[in-house]
Tab-separated table of C-alpha atoms in Angstrom:
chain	number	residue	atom	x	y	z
A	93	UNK	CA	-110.874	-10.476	60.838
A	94	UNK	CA	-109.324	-9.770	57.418
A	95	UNK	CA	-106.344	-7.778	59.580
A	96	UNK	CA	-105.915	-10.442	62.382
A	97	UNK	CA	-105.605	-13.261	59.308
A	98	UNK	CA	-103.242	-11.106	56.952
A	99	UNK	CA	-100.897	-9.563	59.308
A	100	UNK	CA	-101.231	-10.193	62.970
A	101	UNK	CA	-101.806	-13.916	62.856
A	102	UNK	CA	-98.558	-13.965	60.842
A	103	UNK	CA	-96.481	-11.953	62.769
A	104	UNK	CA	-97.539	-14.248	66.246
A	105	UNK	CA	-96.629	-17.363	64.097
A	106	UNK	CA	-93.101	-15.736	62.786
A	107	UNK	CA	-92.436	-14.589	66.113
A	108	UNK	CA	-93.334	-18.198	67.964
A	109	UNK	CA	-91.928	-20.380	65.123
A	110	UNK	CA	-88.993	-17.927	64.937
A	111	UNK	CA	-88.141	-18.174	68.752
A	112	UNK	CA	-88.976	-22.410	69.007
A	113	UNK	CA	-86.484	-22.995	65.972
A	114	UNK	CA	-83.482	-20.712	67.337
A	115	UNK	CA	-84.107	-22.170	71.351
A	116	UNK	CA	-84.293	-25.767	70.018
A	117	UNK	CA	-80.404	-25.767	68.749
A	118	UNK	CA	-79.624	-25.112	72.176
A	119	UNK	CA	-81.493	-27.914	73.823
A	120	UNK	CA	-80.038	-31.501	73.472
A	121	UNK	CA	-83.113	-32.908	74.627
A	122	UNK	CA	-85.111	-35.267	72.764
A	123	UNK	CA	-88.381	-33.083	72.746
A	124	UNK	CA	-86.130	-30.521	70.775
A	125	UNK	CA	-85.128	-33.025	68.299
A	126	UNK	CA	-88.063	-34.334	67.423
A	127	UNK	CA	-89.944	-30.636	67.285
A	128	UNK	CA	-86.823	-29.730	64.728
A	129	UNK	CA	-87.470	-33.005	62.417
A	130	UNK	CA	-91.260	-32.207	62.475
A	131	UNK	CA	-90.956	-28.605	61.736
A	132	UNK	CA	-88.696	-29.214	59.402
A	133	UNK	CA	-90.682	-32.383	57.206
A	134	UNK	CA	-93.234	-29.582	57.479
A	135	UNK	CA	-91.701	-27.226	55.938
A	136	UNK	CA	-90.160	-28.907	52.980
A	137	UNK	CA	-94.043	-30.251	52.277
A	138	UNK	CA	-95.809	-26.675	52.785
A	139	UNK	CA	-92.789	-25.118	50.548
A	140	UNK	CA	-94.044	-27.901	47.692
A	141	UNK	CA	-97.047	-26.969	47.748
A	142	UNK	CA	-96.383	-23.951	46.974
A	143	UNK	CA	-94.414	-25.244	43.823
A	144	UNK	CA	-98.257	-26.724	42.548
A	145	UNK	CA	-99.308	-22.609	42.686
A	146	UNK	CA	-96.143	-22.055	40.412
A	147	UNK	CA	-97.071	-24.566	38.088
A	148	UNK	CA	-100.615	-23.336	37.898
A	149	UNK	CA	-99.363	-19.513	37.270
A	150	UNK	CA	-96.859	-21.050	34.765
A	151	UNK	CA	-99.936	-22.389	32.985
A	152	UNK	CA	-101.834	-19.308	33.927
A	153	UNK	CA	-99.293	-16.890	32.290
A	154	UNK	CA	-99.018	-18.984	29.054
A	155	UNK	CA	-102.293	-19.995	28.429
A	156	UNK	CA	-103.045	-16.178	28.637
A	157	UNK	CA	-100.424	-15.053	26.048
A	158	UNK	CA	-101.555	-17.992	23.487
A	159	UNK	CA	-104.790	-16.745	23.830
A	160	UNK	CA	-104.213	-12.797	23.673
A	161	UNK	CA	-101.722	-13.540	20.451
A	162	UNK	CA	-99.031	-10.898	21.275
A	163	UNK	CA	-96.857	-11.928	19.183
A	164	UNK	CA	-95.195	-14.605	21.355
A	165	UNK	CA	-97.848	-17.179	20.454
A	166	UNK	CA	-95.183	-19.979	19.260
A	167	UNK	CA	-93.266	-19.284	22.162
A	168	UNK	CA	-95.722	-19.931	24.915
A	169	UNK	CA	-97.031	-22.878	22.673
A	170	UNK	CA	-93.696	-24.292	22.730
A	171	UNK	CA	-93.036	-23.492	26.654
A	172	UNK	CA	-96.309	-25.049	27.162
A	173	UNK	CA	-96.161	-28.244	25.519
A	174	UNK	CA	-93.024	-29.150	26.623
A	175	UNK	CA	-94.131	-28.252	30.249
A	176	UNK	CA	-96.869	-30.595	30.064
A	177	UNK	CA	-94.806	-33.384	28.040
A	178	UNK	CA	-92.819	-33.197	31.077
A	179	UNK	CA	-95.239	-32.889	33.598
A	180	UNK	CA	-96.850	-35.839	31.777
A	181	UNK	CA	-93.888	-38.518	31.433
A	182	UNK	CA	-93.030	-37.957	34.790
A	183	UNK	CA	-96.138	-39.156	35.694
A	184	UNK	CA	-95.196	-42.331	34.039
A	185	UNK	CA	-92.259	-42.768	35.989
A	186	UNK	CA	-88.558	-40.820	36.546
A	187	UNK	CA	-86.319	-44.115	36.364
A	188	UNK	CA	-83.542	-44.528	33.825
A	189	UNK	CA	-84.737	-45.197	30.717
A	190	UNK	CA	-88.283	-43.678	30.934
A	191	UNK	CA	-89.440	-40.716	28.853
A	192	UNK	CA	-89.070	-37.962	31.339
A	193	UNK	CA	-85.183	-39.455	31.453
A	194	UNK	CA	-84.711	-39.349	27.958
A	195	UNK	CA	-85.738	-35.885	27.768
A	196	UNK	CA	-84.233	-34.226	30.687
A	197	UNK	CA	-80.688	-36.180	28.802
A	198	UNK	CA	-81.265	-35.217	25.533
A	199	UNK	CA	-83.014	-32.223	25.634
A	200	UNK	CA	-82.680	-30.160	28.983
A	201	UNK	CA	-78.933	-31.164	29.608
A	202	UNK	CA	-77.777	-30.335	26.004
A	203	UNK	CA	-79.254	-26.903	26.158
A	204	UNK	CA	-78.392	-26.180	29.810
A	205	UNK	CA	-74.687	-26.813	28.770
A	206	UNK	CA	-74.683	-24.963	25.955
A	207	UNK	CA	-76.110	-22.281	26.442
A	208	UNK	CA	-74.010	-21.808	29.613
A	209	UNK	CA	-70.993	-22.619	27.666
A	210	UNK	CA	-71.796	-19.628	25.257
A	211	UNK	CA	-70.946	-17.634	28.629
A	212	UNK	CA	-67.255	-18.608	27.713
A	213	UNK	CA	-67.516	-16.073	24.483
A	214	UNK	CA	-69.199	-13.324	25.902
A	215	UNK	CA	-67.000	-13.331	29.154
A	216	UNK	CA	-64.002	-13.753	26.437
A	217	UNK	CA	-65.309	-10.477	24.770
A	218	UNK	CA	-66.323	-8.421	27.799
A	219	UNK	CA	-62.981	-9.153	29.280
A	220	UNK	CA	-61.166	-7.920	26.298
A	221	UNK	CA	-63.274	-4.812	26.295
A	222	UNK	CA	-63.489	-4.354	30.426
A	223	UNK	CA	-60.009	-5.553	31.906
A	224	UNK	CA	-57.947	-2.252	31.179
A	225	UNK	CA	-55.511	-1.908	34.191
A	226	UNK	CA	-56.247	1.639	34.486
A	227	UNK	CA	-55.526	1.705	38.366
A	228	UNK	CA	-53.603	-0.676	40.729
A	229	UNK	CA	-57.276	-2.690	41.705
A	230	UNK	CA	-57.971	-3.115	38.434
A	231	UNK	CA	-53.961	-4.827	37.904
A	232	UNK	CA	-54.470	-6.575	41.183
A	233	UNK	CA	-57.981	-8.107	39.088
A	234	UNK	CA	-56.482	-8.612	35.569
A	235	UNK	CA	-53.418	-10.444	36.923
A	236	UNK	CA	-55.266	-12.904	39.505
A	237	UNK	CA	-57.749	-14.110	36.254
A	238	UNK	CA	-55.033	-14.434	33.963
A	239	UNK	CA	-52.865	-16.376	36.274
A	240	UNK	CA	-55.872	-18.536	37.071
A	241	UNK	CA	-56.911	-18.915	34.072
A	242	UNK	CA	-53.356	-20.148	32.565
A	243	UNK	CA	-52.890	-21.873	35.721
A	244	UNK	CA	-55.540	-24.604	34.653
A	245	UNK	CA	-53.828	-24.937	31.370
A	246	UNK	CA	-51.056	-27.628	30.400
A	247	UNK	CA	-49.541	-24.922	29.777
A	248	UNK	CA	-49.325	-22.924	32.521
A	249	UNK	CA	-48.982	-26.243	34.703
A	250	UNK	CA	-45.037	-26.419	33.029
A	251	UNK	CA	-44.204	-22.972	34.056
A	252	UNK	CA	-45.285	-23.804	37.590
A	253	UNK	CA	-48.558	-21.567	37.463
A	254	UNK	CA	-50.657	-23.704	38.627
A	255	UNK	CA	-48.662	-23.416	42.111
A	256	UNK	CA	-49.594	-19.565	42.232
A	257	UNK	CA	-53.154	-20.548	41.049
A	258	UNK	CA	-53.591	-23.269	44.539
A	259	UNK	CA	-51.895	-20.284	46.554
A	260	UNK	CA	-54.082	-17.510	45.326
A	261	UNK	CA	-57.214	-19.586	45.680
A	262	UNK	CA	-56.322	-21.096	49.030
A	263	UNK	CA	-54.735	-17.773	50.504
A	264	UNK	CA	-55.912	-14.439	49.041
A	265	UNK	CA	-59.143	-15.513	47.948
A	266	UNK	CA	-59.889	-17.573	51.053
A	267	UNK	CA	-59.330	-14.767	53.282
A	268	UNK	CA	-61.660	-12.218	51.090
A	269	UNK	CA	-64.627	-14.860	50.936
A	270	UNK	CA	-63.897	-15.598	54.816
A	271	UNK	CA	-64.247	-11.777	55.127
A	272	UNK	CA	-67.473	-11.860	52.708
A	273	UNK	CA	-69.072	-14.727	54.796
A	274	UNK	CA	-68.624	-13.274	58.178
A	275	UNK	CA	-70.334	-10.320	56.673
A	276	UNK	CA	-72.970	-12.010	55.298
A	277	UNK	CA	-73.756	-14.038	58.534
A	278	UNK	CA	-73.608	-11.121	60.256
A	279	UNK	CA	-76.307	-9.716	58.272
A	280	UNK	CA	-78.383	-12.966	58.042
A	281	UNK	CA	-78.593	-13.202	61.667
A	282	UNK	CA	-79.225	-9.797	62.302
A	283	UNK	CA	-81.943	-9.711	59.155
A	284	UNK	CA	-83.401	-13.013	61.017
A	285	UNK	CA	-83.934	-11.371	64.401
A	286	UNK	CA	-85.501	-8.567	62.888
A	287	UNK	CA	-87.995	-11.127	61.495
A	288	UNK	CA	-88.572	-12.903	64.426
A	289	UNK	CA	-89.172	-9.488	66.220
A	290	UNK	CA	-91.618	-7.963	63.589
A	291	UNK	CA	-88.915	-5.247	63.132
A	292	UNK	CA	-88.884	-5.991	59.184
A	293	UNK	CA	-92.298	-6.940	57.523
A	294	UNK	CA	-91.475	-6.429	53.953
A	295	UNK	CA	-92.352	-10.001	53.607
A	296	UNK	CA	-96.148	-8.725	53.919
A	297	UNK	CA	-96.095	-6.466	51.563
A	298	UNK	CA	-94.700	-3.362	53.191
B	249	UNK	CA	-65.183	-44.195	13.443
B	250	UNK	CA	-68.955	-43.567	12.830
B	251	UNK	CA	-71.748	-40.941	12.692
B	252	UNK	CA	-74.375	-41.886	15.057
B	253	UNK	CA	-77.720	-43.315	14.314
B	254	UNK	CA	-79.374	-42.618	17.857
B	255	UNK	CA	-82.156	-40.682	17.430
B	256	UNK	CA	-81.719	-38.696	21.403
B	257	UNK	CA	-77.966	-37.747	19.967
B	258	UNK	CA	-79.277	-36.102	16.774
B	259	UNK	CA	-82.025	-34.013	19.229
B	260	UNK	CA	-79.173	-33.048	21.409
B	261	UNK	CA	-76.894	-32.302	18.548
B	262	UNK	CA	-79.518	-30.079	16.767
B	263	UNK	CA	-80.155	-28.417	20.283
B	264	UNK	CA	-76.621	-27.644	20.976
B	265	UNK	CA	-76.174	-26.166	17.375
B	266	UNK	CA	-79.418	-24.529	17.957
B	267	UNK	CA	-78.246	-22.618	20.735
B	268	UNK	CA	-74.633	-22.002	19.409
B	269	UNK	CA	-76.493	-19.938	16.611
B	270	UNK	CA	-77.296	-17.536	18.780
B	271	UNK	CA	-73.482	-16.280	18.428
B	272	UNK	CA	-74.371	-15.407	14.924
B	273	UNK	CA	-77.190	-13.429	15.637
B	274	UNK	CA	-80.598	-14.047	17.929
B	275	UNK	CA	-82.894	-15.848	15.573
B	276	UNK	CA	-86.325	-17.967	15.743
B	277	UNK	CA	-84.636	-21.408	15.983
B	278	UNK	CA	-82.645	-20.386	19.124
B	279	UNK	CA	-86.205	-18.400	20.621
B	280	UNK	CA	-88.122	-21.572	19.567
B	281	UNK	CA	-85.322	-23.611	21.904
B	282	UNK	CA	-85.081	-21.284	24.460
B	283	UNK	CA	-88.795	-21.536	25.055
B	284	UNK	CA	-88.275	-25.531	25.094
B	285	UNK	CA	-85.521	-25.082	27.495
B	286	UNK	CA	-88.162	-22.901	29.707
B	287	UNK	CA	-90.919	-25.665	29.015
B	288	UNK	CA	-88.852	-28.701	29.955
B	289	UNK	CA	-86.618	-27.360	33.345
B	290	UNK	CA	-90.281	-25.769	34.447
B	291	UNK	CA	-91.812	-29.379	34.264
B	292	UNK	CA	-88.834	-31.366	35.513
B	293	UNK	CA	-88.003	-29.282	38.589
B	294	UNK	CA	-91.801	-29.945	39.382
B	295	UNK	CA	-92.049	-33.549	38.871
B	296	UNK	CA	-88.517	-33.954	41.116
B	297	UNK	CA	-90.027	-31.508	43.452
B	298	UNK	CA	-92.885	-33.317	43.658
B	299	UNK	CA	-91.549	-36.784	43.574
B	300	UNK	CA	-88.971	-35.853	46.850
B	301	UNK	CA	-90.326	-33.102	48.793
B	302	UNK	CA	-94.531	-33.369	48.717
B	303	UNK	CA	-95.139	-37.315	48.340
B	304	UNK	CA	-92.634	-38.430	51.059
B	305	UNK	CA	-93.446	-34.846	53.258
B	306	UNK	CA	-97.244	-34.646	53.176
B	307	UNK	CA	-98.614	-37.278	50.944
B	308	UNK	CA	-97.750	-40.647	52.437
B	309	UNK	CA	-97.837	-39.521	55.743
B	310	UNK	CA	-101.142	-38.182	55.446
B	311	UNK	CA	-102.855	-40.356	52.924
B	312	UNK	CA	-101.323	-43.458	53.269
B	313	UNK	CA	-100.090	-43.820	56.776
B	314	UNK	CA	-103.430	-42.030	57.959
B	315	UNK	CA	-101.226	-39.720	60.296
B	316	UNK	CA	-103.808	-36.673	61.141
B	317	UNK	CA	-100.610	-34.726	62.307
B	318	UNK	CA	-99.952	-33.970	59.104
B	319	UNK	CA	-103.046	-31.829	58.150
B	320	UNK	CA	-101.626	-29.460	59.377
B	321	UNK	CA	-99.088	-28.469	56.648
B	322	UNK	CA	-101.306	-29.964	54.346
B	323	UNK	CA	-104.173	-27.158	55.306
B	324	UNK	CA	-101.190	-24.618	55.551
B	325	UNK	CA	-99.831	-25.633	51.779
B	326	UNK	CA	-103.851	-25.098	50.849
B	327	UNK	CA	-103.898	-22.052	51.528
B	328	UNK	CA	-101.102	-20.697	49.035
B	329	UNK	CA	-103.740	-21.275	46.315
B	330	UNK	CA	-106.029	-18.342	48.351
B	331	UNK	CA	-103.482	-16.505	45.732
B	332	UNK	CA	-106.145	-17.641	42.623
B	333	UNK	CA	-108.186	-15.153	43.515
B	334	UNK	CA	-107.383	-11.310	45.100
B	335	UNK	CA	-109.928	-11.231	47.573
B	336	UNK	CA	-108.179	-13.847	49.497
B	337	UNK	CA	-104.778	-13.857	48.324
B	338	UNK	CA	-103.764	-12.274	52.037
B	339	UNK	CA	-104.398	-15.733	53.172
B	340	UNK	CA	-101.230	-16.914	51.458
B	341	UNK	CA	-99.464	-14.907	54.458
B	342	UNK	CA	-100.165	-17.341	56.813
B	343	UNK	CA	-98.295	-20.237	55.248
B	344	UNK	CA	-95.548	-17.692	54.210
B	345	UNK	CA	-95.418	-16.406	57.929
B	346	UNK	CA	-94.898	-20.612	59.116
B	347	UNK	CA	-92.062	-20.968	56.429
B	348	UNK	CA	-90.214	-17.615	57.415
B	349	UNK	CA	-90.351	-17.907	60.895
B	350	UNK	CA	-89.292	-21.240	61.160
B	351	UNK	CA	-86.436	-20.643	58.231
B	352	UNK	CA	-85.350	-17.729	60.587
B	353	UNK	CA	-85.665	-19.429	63.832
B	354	UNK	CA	-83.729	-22.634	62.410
B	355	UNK	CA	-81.286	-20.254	60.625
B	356	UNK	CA	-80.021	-17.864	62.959
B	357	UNK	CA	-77.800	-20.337	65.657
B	358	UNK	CA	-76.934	-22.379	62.595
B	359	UNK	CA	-76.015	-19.264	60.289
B	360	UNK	CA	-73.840	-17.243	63.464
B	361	UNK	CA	-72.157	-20.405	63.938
B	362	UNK	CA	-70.904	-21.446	60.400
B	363	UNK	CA	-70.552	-17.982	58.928
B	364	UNK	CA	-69.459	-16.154	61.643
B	365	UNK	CA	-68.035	-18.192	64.349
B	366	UNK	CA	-66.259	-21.315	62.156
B	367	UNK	CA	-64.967	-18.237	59.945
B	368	UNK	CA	-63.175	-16.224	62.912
B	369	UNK	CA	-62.064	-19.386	64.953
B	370	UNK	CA	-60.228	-20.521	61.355
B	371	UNK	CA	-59.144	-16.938	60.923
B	372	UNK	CA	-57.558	-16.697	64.484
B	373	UNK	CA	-53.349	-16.411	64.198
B	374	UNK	CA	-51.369	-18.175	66.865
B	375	UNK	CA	-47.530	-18.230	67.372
B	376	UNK	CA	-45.043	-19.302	65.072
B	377	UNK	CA	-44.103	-21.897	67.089
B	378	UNK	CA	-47.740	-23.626	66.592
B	379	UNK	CA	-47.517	-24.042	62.424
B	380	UNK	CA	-45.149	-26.347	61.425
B	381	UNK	CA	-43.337	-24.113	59.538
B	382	UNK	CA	-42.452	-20.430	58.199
B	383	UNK	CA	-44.451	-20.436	55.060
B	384	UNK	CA	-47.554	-21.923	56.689
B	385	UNK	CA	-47.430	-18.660	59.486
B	386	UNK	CA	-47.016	-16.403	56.453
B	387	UNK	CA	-49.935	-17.590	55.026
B	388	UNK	CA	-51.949	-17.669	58.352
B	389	UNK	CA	-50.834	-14.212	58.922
B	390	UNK	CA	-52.112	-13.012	55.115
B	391	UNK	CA	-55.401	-15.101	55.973
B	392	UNK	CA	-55.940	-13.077	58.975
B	393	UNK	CA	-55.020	-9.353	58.121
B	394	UNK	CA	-57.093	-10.011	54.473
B	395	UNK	CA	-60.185	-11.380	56.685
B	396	UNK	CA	-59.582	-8.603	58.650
B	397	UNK	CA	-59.199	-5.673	56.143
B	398	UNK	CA	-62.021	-6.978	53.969
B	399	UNK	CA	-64.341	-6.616	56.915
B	400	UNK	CA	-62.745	-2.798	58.085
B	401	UNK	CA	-63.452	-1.889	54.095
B	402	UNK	CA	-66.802	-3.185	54.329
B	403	UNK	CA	-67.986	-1.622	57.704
B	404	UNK	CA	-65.856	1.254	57.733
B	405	UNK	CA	-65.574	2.872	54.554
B	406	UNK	CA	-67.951	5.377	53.605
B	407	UNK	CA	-68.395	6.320	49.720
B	408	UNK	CA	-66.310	6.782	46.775
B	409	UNK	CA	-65.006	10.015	47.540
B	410	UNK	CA	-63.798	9.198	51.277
B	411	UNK	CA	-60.153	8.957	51.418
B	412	UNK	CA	-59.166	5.605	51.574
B	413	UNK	CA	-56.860	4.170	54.730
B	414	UNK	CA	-53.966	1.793	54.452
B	415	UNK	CA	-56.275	-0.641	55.666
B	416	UNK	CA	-59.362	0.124	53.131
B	417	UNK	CA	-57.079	-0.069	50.490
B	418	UNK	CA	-55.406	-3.218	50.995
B	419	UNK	CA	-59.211	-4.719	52.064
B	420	UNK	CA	-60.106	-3.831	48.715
B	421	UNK	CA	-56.604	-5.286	47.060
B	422	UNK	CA	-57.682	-8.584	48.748
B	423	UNK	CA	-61.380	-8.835	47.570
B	424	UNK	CA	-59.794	-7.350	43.502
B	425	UNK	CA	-57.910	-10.540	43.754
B	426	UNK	CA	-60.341	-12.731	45.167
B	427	UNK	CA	-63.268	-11.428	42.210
B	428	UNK	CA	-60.378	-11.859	39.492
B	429	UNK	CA	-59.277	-15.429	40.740
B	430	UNK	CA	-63.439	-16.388	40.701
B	431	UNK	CA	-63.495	-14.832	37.209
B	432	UNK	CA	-60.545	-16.801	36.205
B	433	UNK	CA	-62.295	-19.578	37.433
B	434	UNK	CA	-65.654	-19.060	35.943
B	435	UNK	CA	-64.124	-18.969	32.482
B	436	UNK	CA	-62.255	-21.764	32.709
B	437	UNK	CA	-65.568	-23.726	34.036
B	438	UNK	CA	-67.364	-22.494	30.654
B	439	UNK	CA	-64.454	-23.272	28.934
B	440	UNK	CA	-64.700	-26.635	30.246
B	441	UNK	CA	-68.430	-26.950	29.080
B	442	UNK	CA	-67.737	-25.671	25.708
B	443	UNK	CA	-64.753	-28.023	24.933
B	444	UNK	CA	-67.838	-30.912	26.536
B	445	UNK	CA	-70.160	-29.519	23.886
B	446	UNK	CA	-67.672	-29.449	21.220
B	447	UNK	CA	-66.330	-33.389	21.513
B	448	UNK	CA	-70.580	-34.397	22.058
B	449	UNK	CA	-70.907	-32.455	18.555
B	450	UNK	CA	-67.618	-34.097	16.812
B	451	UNK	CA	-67.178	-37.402	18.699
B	452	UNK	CA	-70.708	-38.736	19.677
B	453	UNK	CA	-72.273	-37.653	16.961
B	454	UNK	CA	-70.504	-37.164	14.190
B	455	UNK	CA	-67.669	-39.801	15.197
B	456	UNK	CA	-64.594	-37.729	14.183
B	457	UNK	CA	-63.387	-37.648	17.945
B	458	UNK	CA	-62.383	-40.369	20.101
């Protein structure tokens, strides 16, 4: 029983789920539309629910390292407190204004921005340390970023730049991200068959 | 011309100089913020989640508008908490197995279509005659051999040491100035969030900016 529930139950319902979703964009019947809108209110709900277990293994995983005292005591205290502080104004209400609001404005926003604006020094420094142009790629690298990057500037804008920065981006880089996507769908669709098929079960833990 | 006396802007103020002392050196005020940080996006993503995907997915339909249809995910949600314990945690492959195959089965036309065939029918060169002029066929024409050599490097080249075609080499020219023109791009993004940082410090809270 334990085998049929853990990995042969699972592979029937990838395999029918998996062949319903892919046959139902070829269908324009009504039947198909409606089995795509269900499936797919379905699946947004099941995924949430599976956002209650992370909250519960959030408070799992601190609770345990308050309670061991590691060393990361404050830390945990702090993670926890403000998880519940959240978890508790929202209860209240999300609107503009409330408490949950005010904090995601002046607390969560602030620090999200900074922190990823620190980026802007340590990419400054790693730069300076990794952009040799030892080889032709490596030019080919250095002189795209620098012309971007003085291409946004006022700067760059007067010595007509920011031209070669619309032509890079909309030529050049277009056609290597057009040549990244292809591969990637490639690669999705062939990783998604192999799913549907029970060719690749990784997903069940080997 | 004023410093401000809102309470919220002297948080976010200490925050932001909070973090920015990491640059001197990692230190207890920035781990004590950092943990805040983790605290504060953990709870909000799960109230938003919450708020927009389970109450309007499973919740209402089920509890409020009484539609048994709906126990179904609801049952299949359940069971991710079969994780608790480790004697049943293999149940949580069952609703793992509904969101994967449907993900893959809804994915795969949808995927093929925008990644691969939108890409290659936007990629695809025509006559001169069909652009409206020279420079717009030049560019068509780089589009298309860069697509094209980007794809032969990644599919047909074969290790460091192999030696590297015409073709692999200008594939890989291509993608070196696609990866510097996304660095360039990044920087000036956190460049763009520092300078945002910097007139919230100076103008909204200490009111030397305007």
């Amino acid at each position: 029983m334990k085998r049929f529930l853990s990995r042969t139950l699972p592979l029937l319902m990838v395999l029918i789920f998996g062949v319903l979703g892919a046959i139902q964009y070829f269908v324009p019947h009504k039947v198909s539309q409606v089995y795509y809108r269900t499936i797919l209110t379905w699946s947004i709900g099941v995924s949430s629910m599976a956002v209650i277990m992370a909250a519960i293994s959030f408070l799992r995983y601190h609770y345990k390292k308050i309670m061991s005292s590691e060393g990361d005591t404050l830390y945990s205290s702090i993670a926890l407190v403000a998880f519940l502080a959240m978890l508790g104004f929202g209860a209240f209400g999300t609107d503009k204004g409330s408490l949950f609001y005010q904090f995601y404005q002046n607390i969560f926003v602030p620090i999200n921005s900074t922190m990823f604006s620190l980026l802007a020094f340590y990419m400054a420094s790693a730069s300076y340390r990794a952009f040799r142009a030892k080889t032709f790629e490596a030019a080919l690298l250095l002189t795209a970023a620098i012309i971007v990057i003085l291409g946004t500037t006022p700067v760059g804008s007067s010595i007509f730049l920011d031209k070669v920065t619309m032509w890079i981006m909309s030529i050049p880089n277009l056609a290597q991200k057009r040549g990244i996507l292809i591969g990637v769908g490639l690669g999705a669709t062939a990783t998604s068959l192999k799913i549907i098929l029970g060719i690749e079960k990784n997903w069940l833990g080997g | 011309m004023a410093i401000s006396s809102s309470i919220w802007v002297w948080i976010a103020a200490f925050l932001t100089l909070a973090v920015f002392s990491f640059l001197y050196k990692d230190n207890i005020i920035y781990k004590m913020v950092e943990a805040l940080f983790v605290g504060v996006s953990a709870g909000y993503s799960i109230v938003i989640i919450l708020k927009h995907s389970f109450v309007p997915n499973i919740w209402k339909p089920l509890f409020v508008s009484h539609n048994l249809l709906y126990l179904i995910p609801f049952l299949l949600g359940l069971l991710f908490f079969a994780m608790l314990s480790r004697k049943t945690a293999y149940l949580t492959h069952i609703p793992f197995a509904f969101l994967i195959g449907s993900g893959a089965g809804f994915a795969l036309p949808l995927v093929f279509q925008t990644n691969v065939m939108a890409q290659v029918k936007g990629t695809m060169l025509f006559a001169p005659s069909h652009y409206p002029s020279l420079g717009a066929f030049i560019n068509a024409l780089i589009i298309f051999i860069g697509v094209l050599t980007v794809l032969f490097y990644f599919f047909f080249s074969r290790g460091e040491k192999t030696n590297r075609g015409i073709i692999v080499k200008t594939g890989i020219a291509f993608i070196m100035i696609g990866f510097g023109a996304s660095f360039g791009y990044t920087v000036m993004a956190r460049l763009s969030l520092l300078v945002g940082r910097l007139y919230f410090l100076f103008g909204t809270w200490l009111g030397i900016l305007h």
